[in-house]
Coordinates of C-alpha atoms (C1' of nucleotides) in Angstrom, one line a residue:
Chain B
M169 CA 10.7 25.5 19.4
T170 CA 12.2 22.0 19.1
H171 CA 13.2 20.8 15.8
P172 CA 10.6 18.3 14.5
L173 CA 13.0 15.6 13.8
V174 CA 14.5 15.9 17.4
R175 CA 10.9 15.7 18.6
K176 CA 10.1 12.6 16.5
L177 CA 13.3 10.8 17.4
S178 CA 12.5 11.4 21.1
H179 CA 9.9 8.8 20.8
F180 CA 12.6 6.3 20.1
S181 CA 15.5 7.5 22.3
A182 CA 16.8 10.7 23.6
L183 CA 19.6 12.5 21.6
S184 CA 22.7 13.8 23.1
I185 CA 23.2 17.6 23.2
A186 CA 25.8 17.2 20.5
E187 CA 23.4 15.2 18.3
I188 CA 20.7 17.8 18.7
D189 CA 23.1 20.5 17.7
A190 CA 24.0 18.4 14.6
V191 CA 20.4 18.1 13.6
N192 CA 19.9 21.8 14.0
A193 CA 23.0 22.6 12.0
A194 CA 22.0 20.2 9.2
S195 CA 18.9 22.4 8.4
G196 CA 21.1 24.9 6.8
T197 CA 19.6 25.4 3.3
V198 CA 15.9 25.9 3.8
R199 CA 13.5 26.4 0.9
T200 CA 9.8 27.0 0.7
L201 CA 7.5 25.2 -1.6
D202 CA 3.9 26.0 -2.6
P203 CA 1.2 23.4 -2.7
G204 CA 1.4 21.2 -5.7
E205 CA 5.2 21.7 -6.1
D206 CA 7.2 18.4 -6.4
L207 CA 10.2 18.0 -4.2
M208 CA 11.2 14.8 -6.0
A209 CA 9.9 13.2 -9.1
E210 CA 9.7 9.6 -10.3
G211 CA 12.4 8.7 -12.7
Q212 CA 14.5 11.6 -11.8
E213 CA 18.0 11.0 -10.7
T214 CA 18.3 11.0 -7.1
Q215 CA 19.4 14.2 -5.4
G216 CA 20.3 15.2 -1.9
A217 CA 18.2 14.1 1.0
K218 CA 15.3 16.4 2.1
L219 CA 14.0 17.0 5.5
L220 CA 10.5 18.5 6.1
L221 CA 10.4 21.2 8.6
A222 CA 7.0 22.5 8.3
G223 CA 3.9 21.7 6.2
I224 CA 2.6 18.4 4.8
A225 CA 3.6 16.5 1.7
C226 CA 2.8 13.2 0.1
R227 CA 4.6 10.3 -1.7
Y228 CA 2.6 9.3 -4.8
K229 CA 2.8 7.3 -8.0
T230 CA 0.8 8.0 -11.2
L231 CA -0.3 5.3 -13.6
E232 CA 0.0 5.8 -17.3
D233 CA -3.7 6.6 -17.7
G234 CA -3.5 9.4 -15.0
R235 CA -4.8 7.6 -12.1
R236 CA -2.9 8.7 -9.0
Q237 CA -2.3 7.0 -5.7
I238 CA -0.8 8.6 -2.7
V239 CA 1.3 6.1 -0.8
S240 CA 2.2 7.9 2.3
F241 CA 2.2 11.2 4.0
V242 CA 5.5 13.2 4.8
L243 CA 5.0 15.2 8.0
P244 CA 7.4 17.5 9.8
G245 CA 10.4 15.6 10.9
D246 CA 10.1 13.2 8.1
T247 CA 12.9 12.8 5.4
T248 CA 13.0 11.6 1.8
E249 CA 15.9 10.0 0.1
L250 CA 17.9 9.8 3.2
R251 CA 19.4 6.5 2.3
V252 CA 19.0 6.9 -1.4
L253 CA 22.5 7.4 -2.4
T254 CA 22.2 3.7 -3.3
L255 CA 19.5 4.1 -5.9
R256 CA 20.0 5.7 -9.2
R257 CA 16.5 6.9 -9.9
A258 CA 13.5 7.8 -7.7
D259 CA 10.7 5.3 -8.0
H260 CA 8.0 7.7 -6.8
S261 CA 7.3 11.3 -6.5
V262 CA 7.0 13.6 -3.5
S263 CA 4.7 16.7 -3.7
A264 CA 3.9 19.4 -1.2
L265 CA 0.2 19.4 -0.2
S266 CA 0.5 22.6 1.9
P267 CA 3.0 25.3 1.8
C268 CA 6.2 23.5 3.0
R269 CA 9.5 24.5 4.5
I270 CA 12.2 21.9 3.6
A271 CA 15.8 21.6 4.3
T272 CA 18.1 20.0 1.7
L273 CA 21.0 18.0 3.0
S274 CA 24.2 17.4 1.3
R275 CA 25.8 14.0 1.1
E276 CA 28.2 14.9 3.8
Q277 CA 25.5 16.2 6.1
V278 CA 23.5 12.9 5.7
A279 CA 26.7 10.9 6.4
N280 CA 27.4 13.0 9.4
L281 CA 23.9 12.4 10.9
S282 CA 23.6 8.7 10.1
D283 CA 27.1 7.4 10.7
G284 CA 28.1 5.8 13.9
E285 CA 26.4 3.9 16.6
G286 CA 24.9 6.9 18.5
A287 CA 21.2 7.4 19.3
L288 CA 20.8 9.6 16.1
S289 CA 22.0 7.1 13.7
Q290 CA 20.0 4.5 15.3
G291 CA 17.0 6.8 15.5
L292 CA 17.1 7.4 11.8
N293 CA 17.3 3.7 11.2
W294 CA 14.2 3.3 13.4
A295 CA 12.4 6.1 11.5
A296 CA 13.0 4.1 8.2
L297 CA 11.7 1.0 9.7
V298 CA 8.6 2.8 10.9
D299 CA 8.1 4.3 7.4
E300 CA 8.2 0.7 5.9
S301 CA 5.7 -0.4 8.6
I302 CA 3.4 2.4 7.6
T303 CA 3.5 1.6 4.0
R304 CA 2.6 -2.1 4.9
E305 CA -0.3 -0.9 6.9
W306 CA -1.5 1.1 4.0
V307 CA -1.7 -1.9 1.8
V308 CA -3.9 -3.5 4.5
N309 CA -5.9 -0.3 4.7
V310 CA -6.6 0.1 1.0
G311 CA -6.9 -3.6 0.5
R312 CA -9.1 -4.8 3.2
R313 CA -11.0 -2.0 4.8
T314 CA -14.2 -0.4 3.8
A315 CA -14.5 3.3 2.9
I316 CA -15.3 4.5 6.4
E317 CA -12.8 2.2 8.1
R318 CA -10.1 3.3 5.7
M319 CA -10.9 7.0 6.5
A320 CA -11.1 6.5 10.1
H321 CA -7.7 4.7 10.1
V322 CA -5.9 7.3 8.1
F323 CA -7.3 10.1 10.3
C324 CA -6.0 8.2 13.4
E325 CA -2.6 7.6 11.8
L326 CA -2.2 11.3 11.0
F327 CA -3.4 12.4 14.4
Y328 CA -0.9 10.1 16.2
R329 CA 1.9 11.0 14.0
L330 CA 1.3 14.7 14.2
R331 CA 0.9 14.5 17.9
A332 CA 4.2 12.8 18.1
V333 CA 5.9 15.9 16.7
G334 CA 3.7 18.3 18.8
L335 CA 1.5 19.5 16.0
T336 CA -1.9 18.8 17.4
T337 CA -4.0 21.2 19.6
G338 CA -6.3 19.2 21.8
D339 CA -8.2 16.7 19.5
A340 CA -7.5 18.7 16.3
C341 CA -4.8 19.1 13.8
H342 CA -4.2 20.6 10.4
I343 CA -3.8 18.3 7.5
H344 CA -4.6 20.6 4.6
V345 CA -6.0 18.1 2.0
T346 CA -8.8 18.5 -0.3
Q347 CA -11.5 15.7 -0.7
V348 CA -9.9 15.0 -4.1
T349 CA -6.6 14.4 -2.5
L350 CA -8.1 12.3 0.2
G351 CA -9.6 10.2 -2.5
E352 CA -6.2 9.7 -4.0
T353 CA -5.1 8.6 -0.6
L354 CA -7.9 6.2 0.3
A355 CA -8.4 4.8 -3.2
L356 CA -11.9 6.3 -3.3
S357 CA -13.7 8.6 -5.7
A358 CA -14.1 12.2 -4.5
V359 CA -17.8 11.8 -4.4
H360 CA -17.5 8.8 -2.1
V361 CA -15.1 10.7 0.1
N362 CA -17.6 13.3 0.5
R363 CA -20.3 10.9 1.6
T364 CA -17.9 9.1 3.9
L365 CA -17.0 12.4 5.5
Q366 CA -20.6 13.0 6.1
E367 CA -21.1 9.6 7.6
L368 CA -18.2 10.3 10.1
R369 CA -19.8 13.6 10.9
R370 CA -23.1 12.0 11.3
Q371 CA -21.7 9.4 13.8
E372 CA -20.0 12.3 15.6
L373 CA -16.6 10.8 15.2
A374 CA -14.7 13.5 13.3
T375 CA -15.0 16.4 10.9
L376 CA -12.7 17.7 8.2
V377 CA -13.4 21.4 7.4
A378 CA -11.0 23.6 5.4
G379 CA -8.1 21.3 6.1
K380 CA -8.6 21.1 9.8
L381 CA -9.3 17.7 11.2
A382 CA -11.3 17.7 14.4
I383 CA -11.7 14.4 16.3
Y384 CA -14.7 14.2 18.6
D385 CA -14.1 10.6 19.9
L386 CA -10.7 9.2 19.3
V387 CA -11.5 6.0 21.0
R388 CA -14.4 5.2 18.8
L389 CA -12.7 6.5 15.8
Q390 CA -10.0 4.0 16.4
Q391 CA -12.6 1.2 16.9
V392 CA -14.2 2.1 13.5
G393 CA -10.9 2.1 11.8
M394 CA -9.5 -1.0 13.6
F395 CA -6.6 1.3 14.4
N396 CA -3.9 -0.1 16.6
P397 CA -0.9 2.3 17.0
D398 CA 1.6 -0.4 17.5
Y399 CA 2.7 -0.3 13.8
L400 CA 3.9 3.4 14.4
H401 CA 6.4 2.0 17.0
L402 CA 6.0 5.1 19.1
E403 CA 7.4 3.5 22.3
N404 CA 6.3 6.5 24.4
A405 CA 2.9 6.7 22.8
T406 CA 1.4 9.4 25.0
G407 CA 3.0 12.0 22.6
A408 CA 3.1 15.6 23.8
Chain I
M289 CA 24.4 -23.7 -7.4
T290 CA 24.9 -20.1 -6.5
H291 CA 23.5 -18.8 -3.2
P292 CA 20.2 -16.9 -3.9
L293 CA 21.3 -13.9 -2.1
V294 CA 24.6 -13.6 -4.0
R295 CA 22.6 -13.9 -7.2
K296 CA 20.1 -11.3 -6.1
L297 CA 22.8 -8.8 -5.1
S298 CA 24.6 -9.4 -8.4
H299 CA 21.8 -7.2 -9.9
F300 CA 23.1 -4.4 -7.8
S301 CA 26.8 -5.0 -7.9
A302 CA 29.3 -7.8 -7.8
L303 CA 30.5 -9.2 -4.5
S304 CA 34.1 -10.0 -3.7
I305 CA 35.2 -13.6 -3.2
A306 CA 35.5 -12.9 0.6
E307 CA 32.0 -11.5 0.7
I308 CA 30.5 -14.5 -1.1
D309 CA 32.2 -16.7 1.3
A310 CA 30.7 -14.7 4.1
V311 CA 27.2 -15.1 2.7
N312 CA 27.6 -18.8 2.3
A313 CA 29.1 -19.2 5.8
A314 CA 26.2 -17.2 7.3
S315 CA 23.7 -19.8 6.2
G316 CA 24.9 -22.1 9.0
T317 CA 21.6 -22.9 10.9
V318 CA 19.2 -24.1 8.3
R319 CA 15.7 -25.1 9.1
T320 CA 12.8 -26.4 7.0
L321 CA 9.3 -25.1 7.3
D322 CA 6.0 -26.6 6.0
P323 CA 3.4 -24.5 4.2
G324 CA 1.4 -22.4 6.7
E325 CA 4.0 -22.3 9.4
D326 CA 4.9 -18.9 10.6
L327 CA 8.6 -17.8 10.6
M328 CA 7.7 -14.6 12.4
A329 CA 4.5 -13.4 14.1
E330 CA 3.0 -10.0 14.7
G331 CA 3.5 -8.8 18.2
Q332 CA 6.2 -11.2 18.9
E333 CA 9.5 -10.0 20.2
T334 CA 11.9 -9.6 17.4
Q335 CA 14.3 -12.6 17.1
G336 CA 17.2 -13.2 14.8
A337 CA 17.2 -12.3 11.2
K338 CA 16.1 -14.9 8.7
L339 CA 17.2 -15.6 5.1
L340 CA 15.0 -17.6 2.8
L341 CA 17.1 -20.1 0.8
A342 CA 14.3 -21.9 -0.9
G343 CA 10.5 -21.8 -1.3
I344 CA 8.2 -18.9 -1.0
A345 CA 6.7 -17.1 1.9
C346 CA 4.6 -14.0 2.5
R347 CA 4.4 -11.1 4.9
Y348 CA 0.9 -10.5 6.1
K349 CA -1.3 -8.7 8.5
T350 CA -4.7 -9.8 9.9
L351 CA -7.5 -7.6 11.1
E352 CA -9.5 -8.3 14.2
D353 CA -12.3 -9.7 12.3
G354 CA -10.1 -12.2 10.5
R355 CA -9.7 -10.5 7.1
R356 CA -6.1 -11.1 6.1
Q357 CA -4.0 -9.1 3.7
I358 CA -0.7 -10.3 2.3
V359 CA 1.7 -7.3 1.9
S360 CA 4.5 -8.8 0.0
F361 CA 6.1 -12.0 -1.0
V362 CA 9.4 -13.3 0.4
L363 CA 11.5 -15.1 -2.3
P364 CA 14.8 -17.0 -2.1
G365 CA 17.5 -14.5 -1.4
D366 CA 15.1 -12.2 0.7
T367 CA 15.5 -11.6 4.3
T368 CA 13.3 -10.6 7.2
E369 CA 14.2 -8.7 10.3
L370 CA 17.7 -7.9 9.0
R371 CA 17.7 -4.5 10.5
V372 CA 15.2 -5.2 13.1
L373 CA 17.4 -5.1 16.1
T374 CA 16.0 -1.6 16.3
L375 CA 12.4 -2.6 16.8
R376 CA 11.0 -4.3 19.9
R377 CA 8.2 -6.1 18.4
A378 CA 7.3 -7.4 14.9
D379 CA 4.4 -5.3 13.3
H380 CA 3.5 -8.1 10.9
S381 CA 3.8 -11.9 10.4
V382 CA 5.6 -13.9 7.9
S383 CA 4.3 -17.4 6.8
A384 CA 5.6 -20.0 4.5
L385 CA 3.4 -20.6 1.5
S386 CA 5.4 -23.5 0.2
P387 CA 7.9 -25.8 1.9
C388 CA 10.8 -23.5 2.8
R389 CA 14.4 -23.7 3.7
I390 CA 15.4 -20.8 5.9
A391 CA 18.8 -19.8 7.5
T392 CA 18.7 -18.0 10.8
L393 CA 21.3 -15.4 11.4
S394 CA 22.7 -14.4 14.8
R395 CA 23.2 -10.8 15.7
E396 CA 27.0 -11.2 15.1
Q397 CA 26.4 -12.8 11.6
V398 CA 24.1 -9.9 10.7
A399 CA 26.6 -7.3 11.8
N400 CA 29.3 -9.2 10.0
L401 CA 27.4 -9.0 6.7
S402 CA 26.0 -5.5 6.9
D403 CA 28.9 -3.6 8.5
G404 CA 31.4 -1.6 6.5
E405 CA 31.4 0.0 3.2
G406 CA 31.8 -3.0 0.9
A407 CA 29.5 -4.2 -1.9
L408 CA 27.8 -6.6 0.4
S409 CA 26.7 -4.1 3.0
Q410 CA 25.7 -1.6 0.2
G411 CA 23.9 -4.5 -1.5
L412 CA 21.9 -5.2 1.6
N413 CA 20.9 -1.6 1.9
W414 CA 19.8 -1.6 -1.8
A415 CA 17.7 -4.8 -1.1
A416 CA 16.0 -3.0 1.8
L417 CA 15.2 0.0 -0.5
V418 CA 13.9 -2.2 -3.1
D419 CA 11.6 -3.9 -0.5
E420 CA 10.3 -0.5 0.4
S421 CA 9.7 0.4 -3.2
I422 CA 7.8 -3.0 -3.8
T423 CA 5.5 -2.3 -0.9
R424 CA 4.7 1.2 -2.3
E425 CA 3.9 -0.3 -5.6
W426 CA 1.6 -2.7 -3.9
V427 CA -0.4 0.3 -2.4
V428 CA -0.8 1.5 -5.9
N429 CA -1.7 -2.0 -7.2
V430 CA -4.4 -2.6 -4.6
G431 CA -5.6 0.9 -4.6
R432 CA -5.9 1.8 -8.2
R433 CA -5.8 -1.2 -10.5
T434 CA -8.7 -3.4 -11.6
A435 CA -8.7 -7.0 -10.8
I436 CA -7.2 -8.2 -14.0
E437 CA -4.5 -5.3 -14.0
R438 CA -3.7 -6.2 -10.4
M439 CA -3.3 -9.9 -11.2
A440 CA -1.2 -9.2 -14.2
H441 CA 1.0 -6.8 -12.3
V442 CA 1.7 -9.2 -9.5
F443 CA 2.5 -12.0 -11.9
C444 CA 4.9 -9.8 -13.7
E445 CA 6.5 -8.9 -10.4
L446 CA 6.9 -12.4 -9.3
F447 CA 8.3 -13.5 -12.6
Y448 CA 10.9 -10.6 -12.8
R449 CA 11.8 -11.3 -9.2
L450 CA 12.2 -15.0 -9.5
R451 CA 14.1 -14.7 -12.7
A452 CA 16.6 -12.4 -10.9
V453 CA 17.5 -15.2 -8.7
G454 CA 17.5 -17.8 -11.5
L455 CA 14.3 -19.5 -10.6
T456 CA 12.4 -19.4 -13.8
T457 CA 12.4 -21.9 -16.6
G458 CA 11.6 -20.2 -19.9
D459 CA 8.4 -18.3 -19.3
A460 CA 7.3 -20.3 -16.3
C461 CA 7.9 -20.3 -12.6
H462 CA 6.6 -21.9 -9.5
I463 CA 4.7 -19.8 -7.1
H464 CA 2.8 -22.3 -5.1
V465 CA -0.2 -20.2 -4.0
T466 CA -3.8 -21.2 -3.9
Q467 CA -6.5 -19.0 -5.3
V468 CA -7.6 -18.1 -1.7
T469 CA -4.0 -16.9 -1.0
L470 CA -3.9 -15.0 -4.3
G471 CA -7.1 -13.3 -3.2
E472 CA -5.5 -12.3 0.1
T473 CA -2.6 -10.8 -2.0
L474 CA -4.7 -9.0 -4.5
A475 CA -7.5 -7.9 -2.1
L476 CA -10.0 -9.9 -4.2
S477 CA -12.5 -12.6 -3.2
A478 CA -11.4 -16.2 -4.0
V479 CA -14.4 -16.5 -6.4
H480 CA -13.3 -13.3 -8.3
V481 CA -9.7 -14.6 -8.4
N482 CA -11.0 -17.7 -10.2
R483 CA -12.8 -15.7 -12.7
T484 CA -9.9 -13.2 -13.3
L485 CA -7.6 -16.3 -13.8
Q486 CA -10.0 -17.5 -16.4
E487 CA -10.0 -14.1 -18.1
L488 CA -6.2 -14.2 -18.3
R489 CA -6.3 -17.7 -19.7
R490 CA -9.0 -16.6 -22.2
Q491 CA -6.8 -13.7 -23.4
E492 CA -3.9 -16.1 -23.7
L493 CA -1.8 -14.1 -21.3
A494 CA -1.0 -16.6 -18.5
T495 CA -2.2 -19.6 -16.6
L496 CA -1.8 -20.7 -13.0
V497 CA -2.2 -24.4 -12.6
A498 CA -1.1 -26.3 -9.5
G499 CA 1.1 -23.5 -8.3
K500 CA 2.9 -23.2 -11.7
L501 CA 2.7 -19.8 -13.4
A502 CA 3.1 -20.0 -17.1
I503 CA 3.4 -16.8 -19.0
Y504 CA 2.3 -16.9 -22.7
D505 CA 2.9 -13.2 -23.5
L506 CA 5.1 -11.4 -21.1
V507 CA 4.9 -8.1 -23.2
R508 CA 1.1 -8.0 -23.3
L509 CA 0.9 -9.2 -19.7
Q510 CA 3.0 -6.2 -18.7
Q511 CA 0.7 -3.9 -20.8
V512 CA -2.3 -5.2 -19.2
G513 CA -0.8 -4.8 -15.7
M514 CA 0.8 -1.5 -16.5
F515 CA 3.9 -3.1 -15.2
N516 CA 7.1 -1.0 -15.4
P517 CA 10.0 -3.0 -13.8
D518 CA 11.9 0.2 -12.9
Y519 CA 10.6 -0.1 -9.2
L520 CA 12.5 -3.3 -8.8
H521 CA 15.7 -1.5 -9.4
L522 CA 17.3 -4.4 -11.2
E523 CA 19.9 -2.5 -13.0
N524 CA 20.8 -5.5 -15.0
A525 CA 17.2 -6.4 -15.7
T526 CA 17.9 -9.2 -18.2
G527 CA 18.2 -11.5 -15.3
A528 CA 19.7 -15.0 -15.9
Chain V
dC106 C1' -13.7 -44.8 0.6
dG107 C1' -14.9 -41.0 3.0
dA108 C1' -12.7 -36.7 4.2
dT109 C1' -10.4 -32.6 3.1
dC110 C1' -9.0 -29.0 0.4
dG111 C1' -9.1 -26.4 -3.7
dT112 C1' -11.5 -25.1 -7.9
dT113 C1' -15.4 -23.9 -10.5
dT114 C1' -20.1 -22.2 -11.6
dG115 C1' -24.6 -19.8 -10.8
dA116 C1' -27.5 -16.2 -8.8
dG117 C1' -28.4 -12.2 -6.3
dT118 C1' -26.5 -8.2 -3.7
dT119 C1' -23.7 -4.3 -2.4
dT120 C1' -20.2 -1.1 -2.4
dG121 C1' -18.4 2.3 -4.4
dA122 C1' -17.7 4.4 -9.2
dT123 C1' -19.4 7.4 -12.8
dC124 C1' -22.0 11.1 -14.8
dA125 C1' -24.1 15.4 -14.3
dA126 C1' -25.4 19.4 -12.2
dA127 C1' -26.0 22.7 -8.3
dT128 C1' -24.0 25.2 -4.7
dG129 C1' -20.5 27.3 -2.0
dT130 C1' -16.0 30.1 -1.5
dG131 C1' -12.4 32.7 -2.3
dG132 C1' -9.6 35.5 -5.1
dT133 C1' -8.9 39.1 -8.9
dG134 C1' -9.5 42.7 -11.7
dG135 C1' -12.5 46.4 -13.6
Chain Q
dC160 C1' -18.2 46.9 -4.7
dC161 C1' -19.5 43.6 -8.1
dA162 C1' -18.8 40.4 -11.9
dC163 C1' -16.4 36.7 -12.9
dC164 C1' -13.4 32.7 -12.5
dA165 C1' -11.3 28.8 -10.6
dC166 C1' -11.8 25.4 -7.5
dA167 C1' -13.9 22.6 -3.8
dT168 C1' -18.0 20.6 -1.9
dT169 C1' -22.4 18.6 -2.1
dT170 C1' -26.4 16.1 -4.0
dG171 C1' -29.0 13.1 -7.1
dA172 C1' -29.3 9.2 -10.3
dT173 C1' -27.6 5.4 -12.5
dC174 C1' -24.2 1.8 -13.3
dA175 C1' -20.8 -1.7 -12.8
dA176 C1' -17.0 -4.3 -10.6
dA177 C1' -16.5 -7.3 -7.3
dC178 C1' -18.7 -9.7 -3.2
dT179 C1' -21.4 -13.1 -0.9
dC180 C1' -23.9 -17.2 -0.6
dA181 C1' -24.5 -21.7 -2.0
dA182 C1' -23.6 -25.8 -4.2
dA183 C1' -21.2 -28.8 -7.3
dC184 C1' -17.0 -30.9 -8.8
dG185 C1' -12.3 -32.7 -8.6
dA186 C1' -8.1 -33.9 -6.9
dT187 C1' -5.4 -36.1 -3.2
dC188 C1' -4.5 -38.7 0.9
dG189 C1' -4.7 -41.4 5.0

DNA sequence: CGATCGTTTGAGTTTGATCAAATGTGGTGG
DNA sequence: CCACCACATTTGATCAAACTCAAACGATCG
């Protein structure tokens, strides 16, 4: 089984054998988290970088009055705080949505991976730029799209990103989110999430049952969500 | 007059004399843009990095059906595409909102500035992380806050960021945006922007007249917008 | 002096929120 | 095995924030 980070970076450029070894070696300290556990909390001092090996997590911020907004998903192969040595305190939290396996990287391990001019270091730089691009797209999503467009768009994004690390089976993937969580993602009430899911089902576009997202018609789902995968910068977009 | 980038980075750490010289030297090719002119367009091949010296610009994305969403403001001292050598195509556009003076940096100039372990290179890294943090905050803003909260929040952000580069006078600053543009920023209709501005005025919090933002009560404006400046990572938040 | 652009106001509509309750669906312990 | 609990989903009904449409008003400029 290929390391999810290696798989992810392969969409940017191929790593050398030595680099692949370095990635595999870096996943030394592995920990398991339960759903709901935080792997990083807003205001906390920044700790070591983390690399998600399996499961799904989310970045989020909470307002004083309790309203919570998820600002992005963290999927296998994604990292948090990789370049964060620079910042004193975390400006957002990261929480496990499903059971997660995460590797914690020491400062040296991070330096080891990201120094130099090789494909690995460039790839990590690329991954950071893609993260930024995704967050920008989310501003557009939440700001300008209707409920059903928003949901279709996020489903497409998750599908493309999971496919890029080989975590889809046919037209389905596991995203392990409740309707409440999806509401915190899409900036919709849980009730409206439910109705929008029904609408997607009625239009035979996709279903989400017990955390399993099944896409019936990816082309039409993309149209509905006005989803253009360019912002994910997967040069080799066929995935697999 | 201090270079806006030097001023901005001073909130992270002081630059050496040599580094300050390097920044000043890098602003060789300076160009002027009129409002509405793009300095970067979505889908275009990535060009040289740009550094805004004066004026105000915005990053935005447009949906197929014409709906436009501004995803962040570019203020003096901010850069675009600094680390973009990595990406083939731009995933968003950048447009001048006011008349702008911008410097274009060659690949070597960028490398010159960002290589090494000095305060300058670390500072640019810090600036990139802050940009990311701001975009995340915008997802929260657009997703979870009401019209007046959203507007208050963006006004606070602009004020803090402009103050950090010395572009405020007392409790006022120039932001040179129309109500339509503000709507594209806040994900509100122009009509509702107008009414929300009236509400801010009625509550004696702030006014926006002819592109000049005057804040009457920053403390209360922050409360209304649930604005906490931590996400801007201005270690020395007093500005000036 | 039109023309253009931005702001303001009014009226009616819509999307999605809120409130409340019913209906599953597992798990756990007696 | 069943009663019970916690949690997630679903449905119905009402409400409100913000949108849309339309028109008037005010600057600024060639």
